[in-house]
Structure formats: structure tokens, C-alpha cells
């Protein structure tokens, strides 16, 4: 029985899982904050979507590894192995990018909080003063930016896996001439 590890290095097997754990941790963090964000339900739905994306990714990678192998010669068998490896890498990069993008959206949504106001009486006039500190939530903006940049990098890597750099035309041109 062929395993997914045969076609991917450990870091690529665990990258989608790490991204999903981070996204689910953001959901838990939002629920544990003293005041959940305005979009707590949306963050929760995104967390469920992340879990579904990870399950689909794991199933796709197992499907690539377990797909029946054609009965062919060694050169075509090597080509089949290379195709499986490229497909596994593309799925891993693409899923990691998607899950990380979802986590960045979660981080941005967590920053939006219902402001709590306190009425104060100063010098004969009443005023409303914001009672909550936004400092911890502002850290999620930076986390969201970092996760977004990481997701774009993963998407670029996935694109490179699907569309590799063109080879030099020197030898091909020389043979045609």
C-alpha cells in the first residue's frame, strides 16, 4: 500500500494541518475573548469550512497515492510516479494557501468588536467613553496581514507546481535547424 509520505516530504504533509490548526485556534480564541467579535458566527463558520477543506485535502492526497497503478514499463511507471508527486505537491500547496487565507480572514474579522461605552460625569457634562481596550485585537490585524502574505506565497508556489518554468530552447532549436 502506497502512503502519502511517499510523494510528499513531511513538511508538505503537515503544512495544511498546521494551517488548519491555526485557523481553528483563531476560532477558539475569538470565543474565549471577554467580548466575542461582531462576526463571531462568521468566524465559527469559517472554522468549520477550514476543517472541511482539510478533510478534502487529506482525502485527495490519499486518492492520489492509492490510485491504481497502470501495468506499464519502467519508464512510464517513473512518469506516473512523477505525476503523482506533482499532483500531491499541488494539492498540498493549494490547500495550505486556501486554509491560510481563511485564517487571515478570521483574524481580520476578530478585530471588529462591539464597542462598550461607559457614561462619565465630568465638570457638569455627561460623556460616553469607550471602556474596552482594542490593543489585543489590534494584534490580530498584524496576524491577518502575515497570514495573507503567507497564503499568497503558498498560492504562488502552487502555481509554479502546475506551470513550471519553460526550459531553454537551445537544444530543441538546434535539433530543428
MMTF fields as JSON, N, C-alpha, C and O atoms, coordinates in Angstrom:
{
  "mmtfVersion": "1.0.0",
  "mmtfProducer": "UNKNOWN",
  "numBonds": 707,
  "numAtoms": 708,
  "numGroups": 177,
  "numChains": 1,
  "numModels": 1,
  "chainsPerModel": [1],
  "groupsPerChain": [177],
  "chainIdList": ["A"],
  "bondAtomList": [4, 2, 8, 6, 12, 10, 16, 14, 20, 18, 24, 22, 28, 26, 32, 30, 36, 34, 40, 38, 44, 42, 48, 46, 52, 50, 56, 54, 60, 58, 64, 62, 68, 66, 72, 70, 76, 74, 80, 78, 84, 82, 88, 86, 92, 90, 96, 94, 100, 98, 104, 102, 108, 106, 112, 110, 116, 114, 120, 118, 124, 122, 128, 126, 132, 130, 136, 134, 140, 138, 144, 142, 148, 146, 152, 150, 156, 154, 160, 158, 164, 162, 168, 166, 172, 170, 176, 174, 180, 178, 184, 182, 188, 186, 192, 190, 196, 194, 200, 198, 204, 202, 208, 206, 212, 210, 216, 214, 220, 218, 224, 222, 228, 226, 232, 230, 236, 234, 240, 238, 244, 242, 248, 246, 252, 250, 256, 254, 260, 258, 264, 262, 268, 266, 272, 270, 276, 274, 280, 278, 284, 282, 288, 286, 292, 290, 296, 294, 300, 298, 304, 302, 308, 306, 312, 310, 316, 314, 320, 318, 324, 322, 328, 326, 332, 330, 336, 334, 340, 338, 344, 342, 348, 346, 352, 350, 356, 354, 360, 358, 364, 362, 368, 366, 372, 370, 376, 374, 380, 378, 384, 382, 388, 386, 392, 390, 396, 394, 400, 398, 404, 402, 408, 406, 412, 410, 416, 414, 420, 418, 424, 422, 428, 426, 432, 430, 436, 434, 440, 438, 444, 442, 448, 446, 452, 450, 456, 454, 460, 458, 464, 462, 468, 466, 472, 470, 476, 474, 480, 478, 484, 482, 488, 486, 492, 490, 496, 494, 500, 498, 504, 502, 508, 506, 512, 510, 516, 514, 520, 518, 524, 522, 528, 526, 532, 530, 536, 534, 540, 538, 544, 542, 548, 546, 552, 550, 556, 554, 560, 558, 564, 562, 568, 566, 572, 570, 576, 574, 580, 578, 584, 582, 588, 586, 592, 590, 596, 594, 600, 598, 604, 602, 608, 606, 612, 610, 616, 614, 620, 618, 624, 622, 628, 626, 632, 630, 636, 634, 640, 638, 644, 642, 648, 646, 652, 650, 656, 654, 660, 658, 664, 662, 668, 666, 672, 670, 676, 674, 680, 678, 684, 682, 688, 686, 692, 690, 696, 694, 700, 698, 704, 702],
  "bondOrderList": [1, 1, 1, 1, 1, 1, 1, 1, 1, 1, 1, 1, 1, 1, 1, 1, 1, 1, 1, 1, 1, 1, 1, 1, 1, 1, 1, 1, 1, 1, 1, 1, 1, 1, 1, 1, 1, 1, 1, 1, 1, 1, 1, 1, 1, 1, 1, 1, 1, 1, 1, 1, 1, 1, 1, 1, 1, 1, 1, 1, 1, 1, 1, 1, 1, 1, 1, 1, 1, 1, 1, 1, 1, 1, 1, 1, 1, 1, 1, 1, 1, 1, 1, 1, 1, 1, 1, 1, 1, 1, 1, 1, 1, 1, 1, 1, 1, 1, 1, 1, 1, 1, 1, 1, 1, 1, 1, 1, 1, 1, 1, 1, 1, 1, 1, 1, 1, 1, 1, 1, 1, 1, 1, 1, 1, 1, 1, 1, 1, 1, 1, 1, 1, 1, 1, 1, 1, 1, 1, 1, 1, 1, 1, 1, 1, 1, 1, 1, 1, 1, 1, 1, 1, 1, 1, 1, 1, 1, 1, 1, 1, 1, 1, 1, 1, 1, 1, 1, 1, 1, 1, 1, 1, 1, 1, 1],
  "groupList": [{"groupName": "UNK", "atomNameList": ["N", "CA", "C", "O"], "elementList": ["N", "C", "C", "O"], "formalChargeList": [0, 0, 0, 0], "bondAtomList": [1, 0, 2, 1, 3, 2], "bondOrderList": [1, 1, 2], "singleLetterCode": "X", "chemCompType": "L-PEPTIDE LINKING"}],
  "groupTypeList": [0, 0, 0, 0, 0, 0, 0, 0, 0, 0, 0, 0, 0, 0, 0, 0, 0, 0, 0, 0, 0, 0, 0, 0, 0, 0, 0, 0, 0, 0, 0, 0, 0, 0, 0, 0, 0, 0, 0, 0, 0, 0, 0, 0, 0, 0, 0, 0, 0, 0, 0, 0, 0, 0, 0, 0, 0, 0, 0, 0, 0, 0, 0, 0, 0, 0, 0, 0, 0, 0, 0, 0, 0, 0, 0, 0, 0, 0, 0, 0, 0, 0, 0, 0, 0, 0, 0, 0, 0, 0, 0, 0, 0, 0, 0, 0, 0, 0, 0, 0, 0, 0, 0, 0, 0, 0, 0, 0, 0, 0, 0, 0, 0, 0, 0, 0, 0, 0, 0, 0, 0, 0, 0, 0, 0, 0, 0, 0, 0, 0, 0, 0, 0, 0, 0, 0, 0, 0, 0, 0, 0, 0, 0, 0, 0, 0, 0, 0, 0, 0, 0, 0, 0, 0, 0, 0, 0, 0, 0, 0, 0, 0, 0, 0, 0, 0, 0, 0, 0, 0, 0, 0, 0, 0, 0, 0, 0],
  "groupIdList": [1, 2, 3, 4, 5, 6, 7, 8, 9, 10, 11, 12, 13, 14, 15, 16, 17, 18, 19, 20, 21, 22, 23, 24, 25, 26, 27, 28, 29, 30, 31, 32, 33, 34, 35, 36, 37, 38, 39, 40, 41, 42, 43, 44, 45, 46, 47, 48, 49, 50, 51, 52, 53, 54, 55, 56, 57, 58, 59, 60, 61, 62, 63, 64, 65, 66, 67, 68, 69, 70, 71, 72, 73, 74, 75, 76, 77, 78, 79, 80, 81, 82, 83, 84, 85, 86, 87, 88, 89, 90, 91, 92, 93, 94, 95, 96, 97, 98, 99, 100, 101, 102, 103, 104, 105, 106, 107, 108, 109, 110, 111, 112, 113, 114, 115, 116, 117, 118, 119, 120, 121, 122, 123, 124, 125, 126, 127, 128, 129, 130, 131, 132, 133, 134, 135, 136, 137, 138, 139, 140, 141, 142, 143, 144, 145, 146, 147, 148, 149, 150, 151, 152, 153, 154, 155, 156, 157, 158, 159, 160, 161, 162, 163, 164, 165, 166, 167, 168, 169, 170, 171, 172, 173, 174, 175, 176, 177],
  "secStructList": [7, 7, 7, 4, 4, 4, 6, 1, 7, 2, 2, 2, 2, 2, 2, 2, 2, 2, 2, 2, 2, 2, 2, 2, 2, 2, 2, 2, 2, 2, 2, 2, 1, 1, 1, 7, 5, 6, 6, 2, 2, 2, 2, 2, 2, 2, 2, 2, 2, 2, 2, 2, 2, 2, 2, 2, 2, 2, 2, 2, 2, 2, 2, 2, 2, 2, 1, 7, 7, 7, 7, 7, 7, 2, 2, 2, 2, 2, 2, 2, 2, 2, 2, 2, 2, 2, 2, 2, 2, 2, 2, 2, 2, 2, 2, 2, 2, 2, 2, 2, 2, 2, 2, 2, 2, 2, 2, 2, 2, 2, 6, 7, 5, 7, 7, 7, 3, 3, 3, 3, 3, 3, 6, 6, 3, 3, 3, 3, 3, 3, 7, 1, 7, 7, 2, 2, 2, 2, 2, 2, 2, 2, 2, 2, 2, 2, 2, 2, 2, 2, 2, 2, 2, 2, 2, 2, 2, 2, 2, 2, 2, 2, 1, 7, 7, 7, 7, 7, 1, 2, 2, 2, 2, 2, 2, 2, 7],
  "xCoordList": [0.848, 0.0, 0.894, 1.784, 0.626, 1.411, 0.862, -0.348, 1.76, 1.402, 1.6, 2.348, 0.923, 1.066, 2.503, 3.02, 3.151, 4.53, 5.489, 6.58, 5.092, 5.952, 6.078, 7.09, 5.06, 5.022, 5.271, 5.469, 5.266, 5.46, 6.463, 6.487, 7.289, 8.114, 7.223, 6.109, 7.721, 6.931, 6.404, 5.267, 7.214, 6.768, 5.538, 4.685, 5.428, 4.267, 3.051, 1.914, 3.284, 2.17, 1.563, 0.344, 2.43, 1.962, 1.564, 0.884, 1.959, 1.651, 0.142, -0.286, -0.683, -2.125, -2.682, -3.589, -2.151, -2.627, -2.28, -3.095, -1.079, -0.665, -1.534, -1.958, -1.797, -2.661, -4.053, -4.64, -4.586, -5.927, -5.956, -6.91, -4.928, -4.863, -4.834, -5.486, -4.085, -4.031, -5.4, -5.81, -6.105, -7.433, -8.43, -9.227, -8.392, -9.306, -8.927, -9.804, -7.629, -7.196, -7.727, -8.063, -7.802, -8.372, -9.852, -10.333, -10.575, -11.993, -12.135, -12.963, -11.319, -11.365, -10.993, -11.626, -9.975, -9.556, -10.686, -10.937, -11.363, -12.475, -13.577, -14.172, -13.848, -14.906, -14.489, -15.34, -13.179, -12.701, -12.463, -12.316, -12.423, -12.225, -13.401, -14.512, -13.142, -14.184, -15.424, -16.548, -15.223, -16.334, -16.028, -15.114, -16.777, -16.54, -16.721, -17.386, -16.138, -16.22, -17.642, -18.501, -17.867, -19.171, -19.498, -20.665, -18.475, -18.633, -18.315, -17.764, -18.653, -18.317, -18.906, -18.259, -20.117, -20.754, -20.026, -19.81, -19.649, -18.916, -17.567, -17.145, -16.894, -15.597, -15.78, -14.955, -16.849, -17.135, -17.407, -16.922, -18.167, -18.448, -17.162, -16.956, -16.303, -15.018, -14.154, -13.424, -14.234, -13.509, -14.001, -13.209, -15.309, -15.882, -15.459, -15.12, -15.477, -15.039, -13.575, -13.206, -12.759, -11.351, -11.221, -10.413, -12.009, -11.967, -12.401, -11.811, -13.421, -13.866, -12.781, -12.528, -12.14, -11.062, -9.906, -9.319, -9.58, -8.51, -8.912, -8.094, -10.154, -10.617, -10.578, -10.181, -10.987, -10.947, -9.504, -9.201, -8.623, -7.208, -6.614, -5.933, -6.875, -6.346, -6.896, -6.158, -8.198, -8.805, -8.208, -7.959, -7.981, -7.397, -5.979, -5.596, -5.203, -3.834, -3.813, -2.986, -4.721, -4.803, -5.254, -4.759, -6.197, -6.658, -5.552, -5.469, -4.711, -3.575, -2.611, -2.123, -2.344, -1.389, -1.948, -1.205, -3.238, -3.825, -4.412, -4.884, -4.39, -4.922, -4.211, -3.005, -4.971, -4.366, -3.245, -3.316, -2.221, -1.04, -1.205, -1.564, -0.948, -1.059, 0.052, 1.135, -0.232, 0.766, 1.527, 1.097, 2.654, 3.46, 4.934, 5.303, 5.736, 7.168, 7.749, 7.05, 9.034, 9.661, 9.703, 9.604, 9.848, 9.906, 8.549, 8.501, 7.451, 6.125, 5.739, 4.999, 6.227, 5.971, 6.639, 6.057, 7.86, 8.554, 7.795, 7.71, 7.242, 6.456, 5.189, 4.79, 4.55, 3.359, 3.692, 2.929, 4.82, 5.26, 5.506, 5.156, 6.108, 6.369, 5.06, 4.943, 4.08, 2.778, 2.108, 1.531, 2.173, 1.585, 2.265, 1.608, 3.58, 4.324, 3.933, 3.706, 3.855, 3.482, 2.05, 1.773, 1.145, -0.241, -0.334, -1.083, 0.417, 0.393, 0.932, 0.371, 2.014, 2.575, 1.588, 1.413, 0.944, -0.017, -1.194, -1.629, -1.71, -2.824, -2.382, -3.115, -1.192, -0.709, -0.526, -0.968, 0.116, 0.315, -1.006, -1.244, -1.864, -3.141, -4.025, -4.619, -4.111, -4.94, -4.366, -5.112, -3.064, -2.44, -2.701, -2.99, -2.601, -2.887, -4.332, -4.599, -5.265, -6.68, -6.97, -7.642, -6.472, -6.733, -6.094, -6.687, -4.903, -4.232, -4.965, -5.042, -5.498, -6.299, -7.543, -7.911, -8.189, -9.355, -8.946, -9.67, -7.789, -7.317, -7.052, -7.313, -6.536, -6.286, -7.609, -7.703, -8.617, -9.936, -10.486, -11.052, -10.317, -10.754, -10.066, -10.712, -8.754, -8.006, -8.513, -8.627, -8.818, -9.354, -10.738, -11.056, -11.559, -12.908, -12.887, -13.753, -11.902, -11.804, -11.522, -11.897, -10.873, -10.533, -11.759, -11.712, -12.842, -14.054, -14.874, -15.436, -14.94, -15.561, -16.67, -16.615, -17.67, -18.729, -18.132, -17.696, -18.101, -17.525, -18.439, -19.662, -17.832, -18.563, -18.277, -17.124, -19.338, -19.18, -19.604, -20.503, -18.935, -19.265, -19.606, -18.907, -20.665, -21.047, -20.3, -20.335, -19.633, -18.891, -19.407, -19.922, -19.258, -19.741, -18.518, -17.913, -18.167, -17.022, -17.46, -18.052, -17.176, -17.407, -18.833, -19.048, -19.783, -21.179, -21.734, -22.901, -20.933, -21.457, -21.268, -20.34, -22.121, -22.018, -21.351, -21.59, -20.534, -19.893, -19.792, -19.754, -19.748, -19.581, -18.129, -17.582, -17.521, -16.118, -16.033, -16.714, -15.21, -15.049, -14.345, -13.288, -14.932, -14.414, -13.499, -12.792, -13.481, -12.671, -11.41, -11.397, -10.366, -9.102, -9.067, -9.414, -8.657, -8.562, -7.161, -6.887, -6.261, -4.888, -4.761, -4.106, -5.35, -5.158, -5.744, -5.201, -6.828, -7.451, -6.633, -6.669, -5.904, -5.059, -3.934, -3.443, -3.534, -2.512, -3.029, -2.251, -4.34, -4.91, -4.842, -4.84, -4.787, -4.604, -3.257, -3.159, -2.224, -0.883, -0.812, -0.166, -1.475, -1.529, -2.259, -1.835, -3.344, -4.081, -3.241, -3.292, -2.468, -1.593, -0.535, -0.286, 0.084, 1.11, 0.529, 1.149, -0.645, -1.278, -1.661, -1.552, -2.106, -2.454, -1.22, -1.271, -0.121, 1.122, 1.581, 2.025, 1.47, 1.846, 0.948, 1.434, -0.354, -1.268, -0.958, -1.055, -0.588, -0.216, 1.055, 1.154, 2.018, 3.234, 2.944, 3.535, 2.042, 1.661, 0.949, 1.159, 0.112, -0.583, 0.412, 0.264, 1.406, 2.441, 3.189, 3.467, 3.519, 4.203, 3.328, 3.825, 2.025, 1.107, 1.064, 1.025, 1.073, 1.09, 2.353, 2.305, 3.472, 4.735, 4.728, 5.355, 4.013, 3.935, 3.118, 3.42, 2.095, 1.231, 1.863, 1.784, 2.486, 3.105, 4.594, 4.998, 5.411, 6.848, 7.472, 6.904, 8.647, 9.381, 9.666, 9.974, 9.567, 9.89, 11.381, 12.228, 11.66, 13.068, 13.726, 13.065, 15.02, 15.786, 15.495, 15.427, 15.329, 15.028, 16.295, 16.214, 17.455, 18.709, 18.834, 19.103, 18.646, 18.815, 17.701, 17.96, 16.456, 15.344, 15.509, 15.239, 15.945, 16.15, 17.281, 17.2, 18.318, 19.449, 19.033, 19.498, 18.16, 17.734, 16.804, 16.819, 15.991, 15.077, 15.79, 15.292, 16.914, 17.61, 18.345, 18.974],
  "yCoordList": [-1.18, 0.0, 1.244, 1.399, 2.111, 3.348, 4.379, 4.492, 5.113, 6.143, 7.527, 7.692, 8.509, 9.898, 10.361, 11.145, 9.88, 10.294, 9.915, 10.476, 8.98, 8.571, 9.684, 9.782, 10.506, 11.544, 12.942, 13.872, 13.109, 14.428, 14.34, 13.344, 15.364, 15.413, 15.732, 16.231, 15.443, 15.653, 17.076, 17.277, 18.065, 19.451, 19.726, 20.519, 19.094, 19.313, 18.517, 18.9, 17.412, 16.662, 17.458, 17.496, 18.097, 18.792, 20.246, 20.83, 20.85, 22.26, 22.545, 23.499, 21.767, 22.035, 21.827, 22.546, 20.859, 20.593, 21.742, 22.135, 22.275, 23.406, 24.622, 25.333, 24.859, 25.982, 25.815, 26.781, 24.594, 24.339, 24.5, 25.056, 24.021, 24.183, 25.664, 26.085, 26.451, 27.893, 28.539, 29.391, 28.139, 28.706, 28.326, 29.161, 27.081, 26.647, 27.323, 27.657, 27.525, 28.223, 29.662, 30.186, 30.291, 31.639, 31.627, 32.553, 30.596, 30.481, 30.34, 31.004, 29.47, 29.258, 30.541, 30.895, 31.233, 32.493, 33.511, 34.199, 33.609, 34.555, 34.213, 35.111, 32.95, 32.548, 32.763, 32.986, 32.698, 32.847, 34.296, 34.581, 35.207, 36.61, 37.093, 36.574, 38.094, 38.613, 39.019, 38.749, 39.66, 40.023, 39.47, 39.955, 38.465, 37.958, 39.063, 40.066, 38.873, 39.889, 39.998, 39.165, 41.053, 41.23, 40.077, 39.772, 39.455, 38.411, 37.028, 36.187, 36.782, 35.508, 34.321, 33.281, 34.466, 33.375, 33.131, 31.983, 34.194, 34.054, 33.395, 32.54, 33.79, 33.182, 31.695, 30.88, 31.338, 29.934, 29.157, 28.037, 29.732, 29.069, 28.898, 27.858, 29.9, 29.783, 28.68, 27.992, 28.512, 27.43, 26.06, 25.143, 25.936, 24.675, 24.463, 23.346, 25.524, 25.44, 24.998, 24.227, 25.482, 25.086, 23.594, 22.915, 23.087, 21.663, 20.829, 19.785, 21.282, 20.574, 20.61, 19.601, 21.764, 21.885, 20.943, 20.343, 20.812, 19.895, 18.448, 17.663, 18.09, 16.721, 16.406, 15.309, 17.359, 17.162, 17.039, 16.224, 17.845, 17.781, 16.42, 15.814, 15.94, 14.636, 13.531, 12.63, 13.6, 12.59, 12.645, 11.605, 13.851, 13.995, 13.44, 12.767, 13.72, 13.203, 11.678, 11.015, 11.124, 9.655, 9.077, 8.036, 9.757, 9.289, 9.287, 8.376, 10.296, 10.35, 9.192, 8.548, 8.938, 7.887, 6.491, 5.598, 6.296, 4.962, 4.654, 3.541, 5.622, 5.378, 4.178, 4.004, 3.35, 2.135, 2.497, 3.47, 1.681, 1.916, 1.144, -0.033, 1.794, 1.074, 0.036, 0.19, -1.013, -2.041, -1.623, -1.875, -0.986, -0.451, -0.691, -1.208, -0.307, -0.454, 0.51, 1.396, 0.338, 1.164, 2.655, 3.485, 3.005, 4.425, 5.102, 6.227, 4.446, 5.024, 4.956, 5.811, 3.959, 3.889, 5.064, 5.655, 5.405, 6.561, 7.847, 8.734, 7.954, 9.132, 9.199, 10.283, 8.053, 8.024, 8.469, 9.211, 8.017, 8.438, 9.943, 10.602, 10.492, 11.936, 12.719, 13.765, 12.223, 12.897, 12.867, 13.869, 11.742, 11.646, 12.63, 13.292, 12.709, 13.607, 15.067, 15.827, 15.451, 16.83, 17.134, 18.224, 16.18, 16.386, 16.526, 17.366, 15.713, 15.791, 17.129, 17.736, 17.585, 18.883, 20.008, 20.916, 19.953, 20.994, 21.033, 22.112, 19.869, 19.813, 20.378, 21.145, 20.002, 20.469, 21.989, 22.658, 22.533, 23.985, 24.724, 25.718, 24.25, 24.913, 24.904, 25.923, 23.756, 23.665, 24.512, 25.176, 24.496, 25.316, 26.793, 27.546, 27.206, 28.596, 28.976, 30.05, 28.099, 28.373, 28.438, 29.357, 27.479, 27.437, 28.637, 29.214, 29.01, 30.162, 31.459, 32.371, 31.544, 32.714, 32.802, 33.889, 31.674, 31.665, 32.127, 32.888, 31.665, 32.085, 33.583, 34.231, 34.141, 35.59, 36.36, 37.401, 35.854, 36.495, 36.421, 37.391, 35.271, 35.134, 36.166, 36.814, 36.317, 37.266, 38.694, 39.45, 39.066, 40.404, 40.565, 41.627, 39.53, 39.612, 39.701, 40.339, 39.064, 39.092, 40.504, 40.846, 41.321, 42.682, 43.567, 44.575, 43.216, 44.031, 43.65, 42.557, 44.526, 44.261, 45.265, 46.414, 44.81, 45.723, 46.657, 46.192, 47.961, 48.866, 48.982, 49.058, 48.994, 49.167, 50.568, 50.984, 51.284, 52.664, 52.787, 52.091, 53.684, 53.993, 55.475, 56.292, 55.821, 57.221, 57.802, 57.252, 58.901, 59.551, 60.974, 61.599, 61.457, 62.799, 63.645, 63.455, 64.569, 65.435, 66.887, 67.253, 67.689, 69.146, 69.484, 70.389, 68.75, 69.075, 68.573, 68.827, 67.863, 67.349, 65.835, 65.298, 65.181, 63.734, 63.411, 64.073, 62.412, 61.994, 60.472, 59.816, 59.937, 58.489, 58.211, 58.792, 57.331, 56.989, 55.502, 54.689, 55.155, 53.751, 53.044, 53.483, 51.947, 51.263, 50.105, 49.625, 49.639, 48.463, 48.879, 49.836, 48.146, 48.385, 47.533, 46.353, 48.12, 47.375, 46.821, 46.248, 46.988, 46.564, 45.087, 44.787, 44.141, 42.744, 42.444, 41.634, 43.085, 42.83, 43.428, 42.904, 44.498, 45.075, 44.124, 44.184, 43.263, 42.271, 41.314, 40.794, 41.085, 40.202, 40.816, 40.085, 42.136, 42.772, 42.365, 41.974, 42.46, 42.079, 40.597, 40.196, 39.783, 38.353, 38.117, 37.284, 38.836, 38.705, 39.072, 38.396, 40.144, 40.557, 39.487, 39.125, 38.982, 37.947, 36.686, 36.093, 36.284, 35.095, 35.316, 34.403, 36.521, 36.816, 36.727, 36.136, 37.309, 37.26, 35.814, 35.414, 35.028, 33.616, 32.872, 32.039, 33.161, 32.467, 32.815, 31.957, 34.06, 34.453, 33.712, 33.252, 33.597, 32.845, 31.383, 30.806, 30.787, 29.396, 29.263, 28.287, 30.234, 30.192, 30.322, 29.66, 31.161, 31.299, 29.984, 29.566, 29.324, 28.03, 26.988, 26.194, 26.986, 26.047, 26.313, 25.38, 27.586, 27.931, 27.455, 27.008, 27.547, 27.067, 25.552, 25.024, 24.858, 23.407, 23.019, 22.026, 23.794, 23.491, 23.969, 23.285, 25.138, 25.709, 25.918, 27.007, 24.895, 25.073, 26.042, 26.336, 26.527, 27.462, 26.806, 25.616, 27.562, 26.978, 26.661, 27.393, 25.567, 25.166, 25.96, 26.572, 25.924, 26.617, 25.963, 24.737, 26.762, 26.249, 25.972, 25.666, 26.082, 25.921, 24.587, 24.552, 23.488, 22.156, 21.86, 21.327, 22.212, 21.949, 22.733, 22.211, 23.965, 24.79, 24.223, 24.232, 23.739, 23.178, 21.906, 21.661, 21.089, 19.853, 20.132, 19.397, 21.203, 21.52, 22.168, 22.102, 22.776, 23.506, 22.613, 23.098],
  "zCoordList": [0.0, 0.0, 0.0, 0.836, -0.957, -1.052, -0.068, 0.127, 0.534, 1.51, 0.898, -0.066, 1.469, 1.024, 1.224, 0.428, 2.285, 2.583, 1.456, 1.353, 0.626, -0.487, -1.529, -2.223, -1.631, -2.66, -2.125, -2.907, -0.823, -0.221, 0.917, 1.64, 1.088, 2.295, 3.503, 3.348, 4.682, 5.902, 6.022, 6.449, 5.653, 5.798, 4.946, 5.343, 3.792, 2.929, 3.404, 3.127, 4.118, 4.691, 5.84, 6.008, 6.632, 7.827, 7.584, 8.428, 6.47, 6.212, 6.189, 6.838, 5.476, 5.55, 6.955, 7.374, 7.678, 9.04, 9.978, 10.812, 9.842, 10.682, 10.372, 11.283, 9.091, 8.707, 9.299, 9.785, 9.262, 9.802, 11.318, 11.863, 11.999, 13.458, 13.817, 14.772, 13.06, 13.305, 13.094, 13.882, 12.041, 11.766, 12.857, 13.284, 13.309, 14.374, 15.696, 16.494, 15.93, 17.15, 17.166, 18.227, 16.006, 15.939, 16.302, 16.955, 15.891, 16.252, 17.763, 18.387, 18.338, 19.792, 20.526, 21.52, 20.043, 20.663, 20.624, 21.613, 19.497, 19.387, 20.385, 20.981, 20.569, 21.505, 22.959, 23.819, 23.242, 24.617, 25.03, 26.219, 24.075, 24.429, 25.272, 25.163, 26.112, 27.009, 26.226, 26.651, 25.094, 24.224, 22.835, 22.167, 22.393, 21.034, 20.003, 20.261, 18.866, 17.815, 17.294, 17.583, 16.515, 15.876, 14.935, 14.689, 14.425, 13.413, 13.977, 13.267, 15.237, 15.872, 15.12, 14.999, 14.619, 13.874, 12.558, 12.17, 11.876, 10.618, 10.853, 10.075, 11.919, 12.254, 12.534, 12.12, 13.232, 13.527, 12.238, 12.08, 11.326, 10.044, 9.246, 8.62, 9.263, 8.566, 9.184, 8.471, 10.505, 11.159, 10.71, 10.492, 10.575, 10.068, 8.614, 8.223, 7.819, 6.427, 6.343, 5.457, 7.253, 7.304, 7.57, 6.936, 8.498, 8.819, 7.617, 7.338, 6.912, 5.71, 4.636, 3.976, 4.457, 3.467, 3.792, 2.891, 5.076, 5.458, 5.18, 4.7, 5.473, 5.211, 3.713, 3.321, 2.881, 1.433, 0.954, 0.083, 1.521, 1.156, 1.486, 0.658, 2.701, 3.112, 2.204, 1.805, 1.875, 1.012, -0.4, -1.009, -0.915, -2.256, -2.29, -3.246, -1.252, -1.231, -1.109, -1.735, -0.302, -0.226, -1.564, -1.995, -2.22, -3.524, -4.564, -5.388, -4.528, -5.459, -5.181, -6.11, -3.912, -3.554, -3.829, -4.238, -3.61, -3.724, -5.091, -5.324, -5.995, -7.343, -7.944, -7.769, -8.654, -9.2, -10.164, -10.914, -10.109, -10.939, -12.243, -12.225, -13.366, -14.641, -14.779, -14.215, -15.531, -15.793, -17.044, -18.17, -16.821, -17.928, -17.625, -16.57, -18.562, -18.409, -17.386, -16.894, -17.063, -16.026, -16.352, -15.449, -17.623, -17.954, -17.749, -17.252, -18.118, -17.881, -16.415, -15.928, -15.712, -14.272, -13.564, -12.654, -13.98, -13.406, -13.716, -12.867, -14.928, -15.286, -14.435, -14.012, -14.179, -13.338, -11.909, -11.292, -11.398, -10.06, -10.018, -9.039, -11.08, -11.135, -11.176, -10.537, -11.921, -11.986, -10.621, -10.197, -9.93, -8.588, -7.632, -6.827, -7.738, -6.851, -7.11, -6.169, -8.379, -8.715, -8.276, -7.775, -8.46, -8.049, -6.533, -6.033, -5.801, -4.337, -3.854, -2.943, -4.461, -4.074, -4.38, -3.568, -5.547, -5.918, -4.953, -4.548, -4.582, -3.627, -2.28, -1.656, -1.833, -0.528, -0.516, 0.418, -1.541, -1.595, -1.748, -1.062, -2.638, -2.859, -1.621, -1.27, -0.961, 0.247, 1.371, 2.091, 1.525, 2.572, 2.314, 3.244, 1.058, 0.722, 1.009, 1.549, 0.651, 0.909, 2.403, 2.87, 3.139, 4.58, 5.275, 6.186, 4.856, 5.451, 5.096, 5.919, 3.888, 3.511, 4.39, 4.834, 4.644, 5.533, 6.937, 7.579, 7.406, 8.731, 8.768, 9.781, 7.674, 7.666, 7.708, 8.358, 7.023, 7.082, 8.501, 9.005, 9.139, 10.534, 11.42, 12.243, 11.249, 12.079, 11.88, 12.844, 10.637, 10.386, 11.001, 11.535, 10.932, 11.496, 13.022, 13.621, 13.647, 15.11, 15.611, 16.732, 14.803, 15.249, 15.385, 16.088, 14.735, 14.767, 15.995, 16.054, 16.948, 18.245, 18.522, 18.083, 19.253, 19.678, 20.725, 21.778, 20.463, 21.461, 22.687, 22.563, 23.847, 25.095, 25.602, 25.711, 25.908, 26.364, 27.824, 28.297, 28.509, 29.897, 29.941, 29.343, 30.639, 30.78, 31.961, 33.062, 31.733, 32.817, 33.007, 32.079, 34.208, 34.533, 34.897, 35.952, 34.024, 34.257, 34.097, 33.082, 35.07, 35.032, 34.585, 33.779, 35.117, 34.863, 33.544, 33.243, 32.736, 31.477, 31.431, 32.036, 30.738, 30.584, 29.257, 28.248, 29.274, 28.02, 27.996, 29.037, 26.798, 26.65, 26.299, 25.361, 27.048, 26.854, 26.537, 27.162, 25.582, 25.236, 26.382, 26.834, 26.853, 28.039, 27.71, 28.597, 26.485, 26.164, 25.438, 24.664, 25.701, 25.026, 23.762, 23.795, 22.674, 21.421, 21.194, 20.14, 22.182, 21.977, 21.608, 20.61, 22.359, 21.962, 20.587, 19.837, 20.271, 18.974, 17.834, 16.721, 18.078, 17.031, 16.627, 15.5, 17.53, 17.182, 16.107, 15.308, 16.089, 15.08, 13.687, 12.696, 13.589, 12.281, 11.707, 10.544, 12.528, 12.06, 11.74, 10.771, 12.552, 12.271, 10.954, 10.152, 10.725, 9.469, 8.263, 7.235, 8.384, 7.279, 7.022, 5.872, 8.084, 7.929, 7.289, 6.407, 7.727, 7.161, 5.7, 4.881, 5.375, 3.984, 3.09, 2.012, 3.538, 2.753, 2.589, 1.513, 3.672, 3.604, 2.615, 1.85, 2.621, 1.702, 0.25, -0.627, -0.008, -1.368, -1.794, -2.931, -0.888, -1.199, -1.501, -2.414, -0.741, -0.998, -2.336, -3.056, -2.673, -3.962, -5.116, -6.143, -4.949, -5.984, -6.153, -7.277, -5.034, -5.104, -5.795, -6.593, -5.493, -6.151, -7.652, -8.454, -8.024, -9.439, -10.132, -11.279, -9.448, -10.028, -10.204, -11.122, -9.317, -9.443, -10.675, -11.336, -10.978, -12.118, -13.42, -14.44, -13.385, -14.578, -14.314, -13.908, -14.536, -14.293, -15.289, -16.341, -14.93, -15.784, -17.14, -17.19, -18.237, -19.548, -19.632, -19.121, -20.283, -20.428, -21.551, -22.39, -21.529, -22.561, -23.914, -24.011, -24.931, -26.247, -27.073, -28.263, -26.431, -27.17, -27.871, -29.072, -27.16, -27.746, -28.755, -29.834, -28.396, -29.304, -30.607, -31.689, -30.5, -31.687, -32.555, -33.784, -31.902, -32.646, -33.38, -34.494, -32.772, -33.419, -34.609, -35.596, -34.51, -35.599, -36.776, -37.9, -36.557, -37.615, -38.567, -39.507]
}
